Coordinates of C-alpha atoms in Angstrom, one line a residue:
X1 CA 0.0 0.0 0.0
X2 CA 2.8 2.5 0.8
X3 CA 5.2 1.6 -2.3
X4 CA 3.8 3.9 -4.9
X5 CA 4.9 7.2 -7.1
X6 CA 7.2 9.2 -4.8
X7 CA 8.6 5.8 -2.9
X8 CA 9.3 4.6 -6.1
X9 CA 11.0 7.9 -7.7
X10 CA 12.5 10.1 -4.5
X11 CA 15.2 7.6 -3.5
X12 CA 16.5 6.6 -7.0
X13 CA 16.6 10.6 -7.8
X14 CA 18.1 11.5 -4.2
X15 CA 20.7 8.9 -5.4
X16 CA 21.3 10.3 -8.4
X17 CA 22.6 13.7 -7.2
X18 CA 24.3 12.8 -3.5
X19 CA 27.4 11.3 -4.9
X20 CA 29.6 9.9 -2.2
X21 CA 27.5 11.5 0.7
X22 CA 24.4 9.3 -0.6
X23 CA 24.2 7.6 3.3
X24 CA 23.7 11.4 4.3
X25 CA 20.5 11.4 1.9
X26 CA 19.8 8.0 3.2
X27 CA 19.9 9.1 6.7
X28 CA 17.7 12.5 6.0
X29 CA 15.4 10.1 3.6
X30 CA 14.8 7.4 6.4
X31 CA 14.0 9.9 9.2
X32 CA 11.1 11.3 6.8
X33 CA 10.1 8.8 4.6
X34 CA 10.5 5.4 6.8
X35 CA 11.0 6.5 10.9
X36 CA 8.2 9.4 10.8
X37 CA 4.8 7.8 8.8
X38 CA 5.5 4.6 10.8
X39 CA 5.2 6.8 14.1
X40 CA 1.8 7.7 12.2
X41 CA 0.8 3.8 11.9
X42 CA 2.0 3.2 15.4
X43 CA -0.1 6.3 16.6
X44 CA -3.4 4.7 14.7
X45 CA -2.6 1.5 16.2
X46 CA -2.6 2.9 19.8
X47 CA -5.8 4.7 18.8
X48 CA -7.2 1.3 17.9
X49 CA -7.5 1.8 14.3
X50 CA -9.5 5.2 14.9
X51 CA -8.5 7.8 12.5
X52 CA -10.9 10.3 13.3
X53 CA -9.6 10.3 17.2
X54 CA -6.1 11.4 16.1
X55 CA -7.4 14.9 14.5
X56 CA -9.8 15.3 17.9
X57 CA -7.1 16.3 19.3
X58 CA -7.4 19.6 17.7
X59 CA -11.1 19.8 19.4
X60 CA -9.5 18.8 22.9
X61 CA -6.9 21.3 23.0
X62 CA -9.8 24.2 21.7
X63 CA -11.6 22.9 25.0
X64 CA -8.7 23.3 27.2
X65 CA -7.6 27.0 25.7
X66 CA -11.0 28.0 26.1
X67 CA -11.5 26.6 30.0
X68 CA -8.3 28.8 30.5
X69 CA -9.8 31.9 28.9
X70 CA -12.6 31.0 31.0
X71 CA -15.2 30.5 28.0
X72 CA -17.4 28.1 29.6
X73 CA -20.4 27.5 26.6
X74 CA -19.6 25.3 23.9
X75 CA -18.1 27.5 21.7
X76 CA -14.3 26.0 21.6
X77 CA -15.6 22.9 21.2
X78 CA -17.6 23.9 18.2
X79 CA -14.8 25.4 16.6
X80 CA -12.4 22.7 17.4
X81 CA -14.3 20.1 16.0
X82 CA -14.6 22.1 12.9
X83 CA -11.0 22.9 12.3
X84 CA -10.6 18.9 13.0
X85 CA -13.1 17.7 10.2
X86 CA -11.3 20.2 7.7
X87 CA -7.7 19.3 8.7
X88 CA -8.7 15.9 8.2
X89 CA -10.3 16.4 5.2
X90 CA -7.8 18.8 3.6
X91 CA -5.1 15.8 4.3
X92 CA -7.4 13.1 2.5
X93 CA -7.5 15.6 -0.5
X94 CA -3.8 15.9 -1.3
X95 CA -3.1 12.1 -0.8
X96 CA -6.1 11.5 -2.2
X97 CA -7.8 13.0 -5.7
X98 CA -5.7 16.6 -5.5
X99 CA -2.4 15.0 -5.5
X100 CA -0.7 11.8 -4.6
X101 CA -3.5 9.7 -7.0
X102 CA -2.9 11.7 -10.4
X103 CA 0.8 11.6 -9.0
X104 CA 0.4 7.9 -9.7
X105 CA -0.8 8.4 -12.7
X106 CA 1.7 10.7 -14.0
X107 CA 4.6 8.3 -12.5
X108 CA 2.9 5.0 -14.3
X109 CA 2.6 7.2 -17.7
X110 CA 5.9 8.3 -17.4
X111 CA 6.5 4.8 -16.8
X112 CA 5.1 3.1 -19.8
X113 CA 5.9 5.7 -22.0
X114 CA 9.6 4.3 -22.2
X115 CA 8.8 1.4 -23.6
X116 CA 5.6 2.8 -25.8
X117 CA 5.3 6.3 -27.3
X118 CA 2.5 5.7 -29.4
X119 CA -0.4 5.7 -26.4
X120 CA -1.2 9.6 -25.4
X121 CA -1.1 10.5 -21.6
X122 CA -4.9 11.3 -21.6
X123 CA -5.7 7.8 -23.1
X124 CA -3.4 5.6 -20.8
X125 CA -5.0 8.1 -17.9
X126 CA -8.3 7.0 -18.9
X127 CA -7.5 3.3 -18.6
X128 CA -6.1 4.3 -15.4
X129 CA -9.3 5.4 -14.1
X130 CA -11.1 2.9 -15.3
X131 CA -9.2 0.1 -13.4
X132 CA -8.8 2.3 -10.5
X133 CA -12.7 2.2 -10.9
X134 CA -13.2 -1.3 -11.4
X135 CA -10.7 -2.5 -8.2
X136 CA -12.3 0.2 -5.4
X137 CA -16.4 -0.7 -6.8
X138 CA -16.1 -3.5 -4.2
X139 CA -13.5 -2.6 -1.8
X140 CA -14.7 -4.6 0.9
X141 CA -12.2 -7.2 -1.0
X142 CA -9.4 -5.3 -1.9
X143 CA -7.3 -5.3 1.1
X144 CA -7.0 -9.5 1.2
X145 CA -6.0 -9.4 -2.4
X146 CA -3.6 -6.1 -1.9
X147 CA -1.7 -7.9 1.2
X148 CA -2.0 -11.8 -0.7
X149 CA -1.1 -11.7 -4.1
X150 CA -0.3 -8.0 -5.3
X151 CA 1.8 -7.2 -2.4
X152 CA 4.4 -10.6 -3.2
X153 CA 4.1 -10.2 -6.7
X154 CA 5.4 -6.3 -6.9
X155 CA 8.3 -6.7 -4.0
X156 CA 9.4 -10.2 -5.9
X157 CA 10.1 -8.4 -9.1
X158 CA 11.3 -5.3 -7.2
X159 CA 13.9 -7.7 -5.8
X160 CA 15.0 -9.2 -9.0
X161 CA 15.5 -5.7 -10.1
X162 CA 17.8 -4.5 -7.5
X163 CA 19.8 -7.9 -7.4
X164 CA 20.3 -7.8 -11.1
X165 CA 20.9 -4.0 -11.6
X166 CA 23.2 -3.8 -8.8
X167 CA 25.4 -7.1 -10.9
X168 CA 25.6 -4.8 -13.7
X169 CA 26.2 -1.6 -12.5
X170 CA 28.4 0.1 -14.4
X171 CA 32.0 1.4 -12.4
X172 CA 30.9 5.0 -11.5
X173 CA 33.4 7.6 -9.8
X174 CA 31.2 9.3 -7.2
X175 CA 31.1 13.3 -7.6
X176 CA 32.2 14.9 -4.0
X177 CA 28.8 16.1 -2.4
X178 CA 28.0 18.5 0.9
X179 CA 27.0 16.4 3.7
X180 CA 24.4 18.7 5.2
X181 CA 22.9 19.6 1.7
X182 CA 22.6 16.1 1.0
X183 CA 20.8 15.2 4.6
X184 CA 18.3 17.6 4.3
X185 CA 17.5 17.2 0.4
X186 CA 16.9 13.7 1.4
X187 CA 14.8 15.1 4.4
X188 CA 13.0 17.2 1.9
X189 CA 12.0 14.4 -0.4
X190 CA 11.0 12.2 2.1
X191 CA 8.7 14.8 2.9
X192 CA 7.6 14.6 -0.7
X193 CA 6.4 10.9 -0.4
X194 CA 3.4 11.9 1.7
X195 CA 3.8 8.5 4.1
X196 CA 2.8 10.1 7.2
X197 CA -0.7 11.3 6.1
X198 CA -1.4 8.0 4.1
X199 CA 0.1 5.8 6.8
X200 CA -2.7 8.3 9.4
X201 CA -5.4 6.7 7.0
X202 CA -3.8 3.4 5.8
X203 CA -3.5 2.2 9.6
X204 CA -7.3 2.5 10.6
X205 CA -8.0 0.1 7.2
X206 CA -5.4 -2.5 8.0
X207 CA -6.6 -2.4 11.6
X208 CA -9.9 -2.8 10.5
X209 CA -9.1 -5.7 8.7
X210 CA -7.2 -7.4 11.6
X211 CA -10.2 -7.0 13.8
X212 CA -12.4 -8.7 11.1
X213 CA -10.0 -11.6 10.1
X214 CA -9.1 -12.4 13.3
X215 CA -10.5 -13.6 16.9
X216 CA -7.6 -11.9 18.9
X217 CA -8.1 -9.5 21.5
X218 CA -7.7 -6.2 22.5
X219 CA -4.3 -6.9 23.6
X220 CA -3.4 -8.7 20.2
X221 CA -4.5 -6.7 17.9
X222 CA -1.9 -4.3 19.2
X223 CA 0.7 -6.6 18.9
X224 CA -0.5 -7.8 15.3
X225 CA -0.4 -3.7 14.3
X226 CA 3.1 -3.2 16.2
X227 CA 4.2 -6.2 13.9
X228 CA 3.3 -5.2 10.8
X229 CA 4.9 -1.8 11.5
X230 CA 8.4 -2.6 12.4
X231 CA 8.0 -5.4 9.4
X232 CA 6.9 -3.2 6.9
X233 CA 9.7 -0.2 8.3
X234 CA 12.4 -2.6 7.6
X235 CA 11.0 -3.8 3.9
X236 CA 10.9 0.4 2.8
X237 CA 14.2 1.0 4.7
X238 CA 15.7 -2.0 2.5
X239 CA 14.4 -0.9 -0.8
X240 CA 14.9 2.2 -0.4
X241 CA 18.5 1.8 0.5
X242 CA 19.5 0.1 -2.8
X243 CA 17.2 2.4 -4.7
X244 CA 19.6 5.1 -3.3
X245 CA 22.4 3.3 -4.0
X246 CA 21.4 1.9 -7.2
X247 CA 20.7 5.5 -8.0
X248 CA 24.4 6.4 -7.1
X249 CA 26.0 3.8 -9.6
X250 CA 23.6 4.9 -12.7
X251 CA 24.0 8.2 -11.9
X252 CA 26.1 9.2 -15.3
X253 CA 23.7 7.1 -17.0
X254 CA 20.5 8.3 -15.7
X255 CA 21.9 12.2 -15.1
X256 CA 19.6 13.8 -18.1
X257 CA 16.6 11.6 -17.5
X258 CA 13.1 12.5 -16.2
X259 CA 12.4 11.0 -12.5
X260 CA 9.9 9.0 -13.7
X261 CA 11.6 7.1 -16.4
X262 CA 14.6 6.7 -14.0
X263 CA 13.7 3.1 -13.4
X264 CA 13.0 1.9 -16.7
X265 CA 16.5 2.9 -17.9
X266 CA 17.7 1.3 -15.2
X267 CA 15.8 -2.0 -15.6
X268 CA 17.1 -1.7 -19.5
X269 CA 20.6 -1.0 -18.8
X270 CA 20.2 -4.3 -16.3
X271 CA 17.9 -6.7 -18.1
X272 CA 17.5 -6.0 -21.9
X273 CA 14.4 -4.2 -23.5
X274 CA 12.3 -7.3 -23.2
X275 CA 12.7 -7.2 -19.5
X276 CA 12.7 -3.3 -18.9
X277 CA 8.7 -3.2 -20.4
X278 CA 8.2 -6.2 -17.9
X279 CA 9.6 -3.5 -15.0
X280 CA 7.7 -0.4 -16.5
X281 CA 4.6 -2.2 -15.9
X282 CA 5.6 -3.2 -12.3
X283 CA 6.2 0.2 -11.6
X284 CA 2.5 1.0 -13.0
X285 CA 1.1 -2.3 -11.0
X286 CA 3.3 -0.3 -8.0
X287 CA 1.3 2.7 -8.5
X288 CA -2.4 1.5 -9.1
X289 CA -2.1 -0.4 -5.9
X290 CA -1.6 2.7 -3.9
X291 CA -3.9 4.5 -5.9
X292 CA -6.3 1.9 -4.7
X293 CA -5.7 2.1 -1.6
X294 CA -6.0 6.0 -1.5
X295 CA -8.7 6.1 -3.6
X296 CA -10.7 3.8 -0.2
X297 CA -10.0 5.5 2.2
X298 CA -10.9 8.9 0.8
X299 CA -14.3 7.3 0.0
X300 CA -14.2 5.9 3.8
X301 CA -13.3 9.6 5.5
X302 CA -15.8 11.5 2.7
X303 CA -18.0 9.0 4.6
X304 CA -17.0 9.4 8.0
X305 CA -17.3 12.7 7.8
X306 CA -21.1 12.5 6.1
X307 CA -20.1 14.8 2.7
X308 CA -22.5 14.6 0.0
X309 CA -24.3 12.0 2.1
X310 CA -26.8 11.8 0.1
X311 CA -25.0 10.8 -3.1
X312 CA -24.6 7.6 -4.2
X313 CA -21.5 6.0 -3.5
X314 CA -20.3 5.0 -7.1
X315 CA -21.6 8.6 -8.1
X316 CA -18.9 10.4 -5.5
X317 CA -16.2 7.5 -6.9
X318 CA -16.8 8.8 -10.1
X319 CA -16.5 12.5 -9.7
X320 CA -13.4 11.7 -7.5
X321 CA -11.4 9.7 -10.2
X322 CA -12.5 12.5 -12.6
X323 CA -10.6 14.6 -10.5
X324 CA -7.7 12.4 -10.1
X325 CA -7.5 12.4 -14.5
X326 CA -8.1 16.0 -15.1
X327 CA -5.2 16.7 -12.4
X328 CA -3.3 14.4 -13.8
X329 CA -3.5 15.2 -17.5
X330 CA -3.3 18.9 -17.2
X331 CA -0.5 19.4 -14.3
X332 CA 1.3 16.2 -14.7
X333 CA 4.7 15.1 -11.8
X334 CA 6.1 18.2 -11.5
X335 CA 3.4 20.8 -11.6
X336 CA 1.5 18.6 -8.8
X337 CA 4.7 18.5 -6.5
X338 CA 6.0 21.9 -7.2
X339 CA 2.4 22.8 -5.9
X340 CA 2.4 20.2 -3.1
X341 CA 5.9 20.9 -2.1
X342 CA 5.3 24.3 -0.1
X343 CA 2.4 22.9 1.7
X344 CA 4.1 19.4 3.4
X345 CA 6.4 22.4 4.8
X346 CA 3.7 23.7 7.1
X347 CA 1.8 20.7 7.4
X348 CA 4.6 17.7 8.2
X349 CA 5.4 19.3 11.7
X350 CA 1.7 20.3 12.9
X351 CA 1.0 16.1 11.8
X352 CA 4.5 15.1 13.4
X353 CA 4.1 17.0 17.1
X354 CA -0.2 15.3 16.7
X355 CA 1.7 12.1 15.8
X356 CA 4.1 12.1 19.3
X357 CA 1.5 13.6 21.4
X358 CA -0.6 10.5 21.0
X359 CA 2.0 8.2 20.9
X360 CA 3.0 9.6 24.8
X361 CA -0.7 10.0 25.3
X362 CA -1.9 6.3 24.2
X363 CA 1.3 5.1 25.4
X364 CA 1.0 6.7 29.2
X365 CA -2.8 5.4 29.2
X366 CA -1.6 1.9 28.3
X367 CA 1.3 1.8 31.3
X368 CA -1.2 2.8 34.1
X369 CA -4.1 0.4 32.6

């Protein structure tokens, strides 16, 4: 669910610039892209899968400020819960429709697009959307199939990439790099993947799912969630490693190329032309299963939150995947980050202090239970 556009792009790009201070980028990449959004699952996990909980804490600390101003209606409250539904929704929207989904997009065209020019962007969009449509119809089964076959079949060719492109990496001399400049463009990027605020929403689904699956109690299910987020940590922190590095020993090769066809010279350099459209399309089969997974749990918080309540489900589906193409088409990879870029700024820390305060909250309530 979390290896999509950015996880797929950022490192291999971050690799190609950092030279012989790549482990600097690494270091600056992992504490934003791998140590912070699994803080986010871990928060969600303590919150029992509760999504909605972790923005109430906006609404709590209104109540307090206004018991020490001495506002004793229910004003604060009001406000607070307010300014929690539209954080919460303003989040959803740029991992959601507004940016990370025709992100996806853009990457997977980009993508295929090196090993077939003939198919226009808007055309291989609109197939796009339409699988995207036919996968999240019935979501109730998505998450099995996601975490049982999809999941194995992407991170098995992902491996056979990086084992294979790392035997024939060319000899490169690394270029001398600035070791604070790397640390904190690989900071930046890892920003740039978004995992905190899909990894706020991804938790309460996989929770969800462990609670239905499975018999296990309270207790359990807290060790089950704990589980899958140091596992899944140390999968990204591997990948993302030899993406890096792999990065690092294409870089002459890969120096003039677009981010999103990074990969596919890679995979062509390593494996031939047969083998590189094979890769393209696991890159695009990388993206559509986050996009899937986005794409639920917008429709889950548009829910939650009772928008257009009174609108058919695969009528909101459809004017959200509209979104996602028209996004996509017009703006494309760098218009949506340059855009999205400036944001993340302001809204990583507000999420990151949220994400430590429950974490010490949750934590402090479990110790004295």
């Amino acid at each position: 669910m979390f290896f999509g556009s950015g996880n797929i792009v950022f490192p291999l790009s971050l690799g190609r610039v950092s030279g012989d201070m790549w482990a600097f980028a690494m270091s600056g990449f992992f504490l934003t892209a791998v140590l912070v959004p699994f803080l986010g699952l871990m928060a969600i996990v303590l919150l029992k899968g509760d999504s909605k909980k972790f923005f109430n804490i906006i609404t709590l600390s209104a109540e307090y400020l206004g018991s020490k101003m001495g506002i004793k209606n229910q004003l604060p409250s009001m406000i607070g819960s307010k300014l929690s539904a539209a954080l919460q929704l303003f989040i959803i929207s740029l991992i959601g429709p507004f940016g990370v989904i025709p992100r996806c997009i853009s990457v997977s065209y980009g993508s295929y697009k090196y090993v077939d020019t003939a198919l226009p962007e808007y055309i291989f969009a609109g197939i796009f959307i339409i699988v995207l449509l036919l996968l999240t119809f019935r979501q109730d089964k998505i998450i099995p199939i996601i975490g049982k076959f999809l999941t194995p079949i992407k991170f098995s060719l992902i491996l056979l990439l990086i084992i294979l492109g790392l035997y024939w990496a060319p000899s490169t001399n690394l270029p001398p790099c600035n070791a604070f400049n790397s640390f904190s463009s690989g900071a930046m990027n890892g920003y740039n993947t978004m995992d905190l605020t899909a990894a706020i929403f991804f938790a309460a689904a996989i929770m969800s799912f462990f609670r239905n699956t499975t018999k296990n109690t309270s207790e359990n299910l807290l060790k089950d969630g704990f589980a899958a987020c140091v596992i899944g940590a140390g999968i990204l922190s591997a990948i993302y490693i030899c993406f890096m590095y792999l990065g690092t020993k294409y870089a002459n090769l890969i120096c003039n190329a677009p981010e999103v066809e990074i990969l596919p010279i890679i995979a062509q350099h390593a494996l031939g032309p047969a083998a590189s459209v094979a890769f393209s399309l696991t890159i695009v089969f990388s993206c559509l299963t986050t996009s899937v997974a986005l794409t639920i749990c917008w429709m889950d918080t548009l829910k939650s939150l009772n928008i257009l309540e009174n609108t058919p489900y695969f009528i909101k589906l459809i004017i959200s995947l509209a979104i996602s193409y028209f996004i996509a088409v017009f703006l494309g990879f760098g218009k949506i980050l340059g855009i999205m870029g400036p944001i993340l700024q302001y809204i990583y820390p507000v999420l990151i202090l949220m994400t430590i305060a429950h974490i010490f909250r949750e934590y402090s309530r479990t110790i004295q239970s």
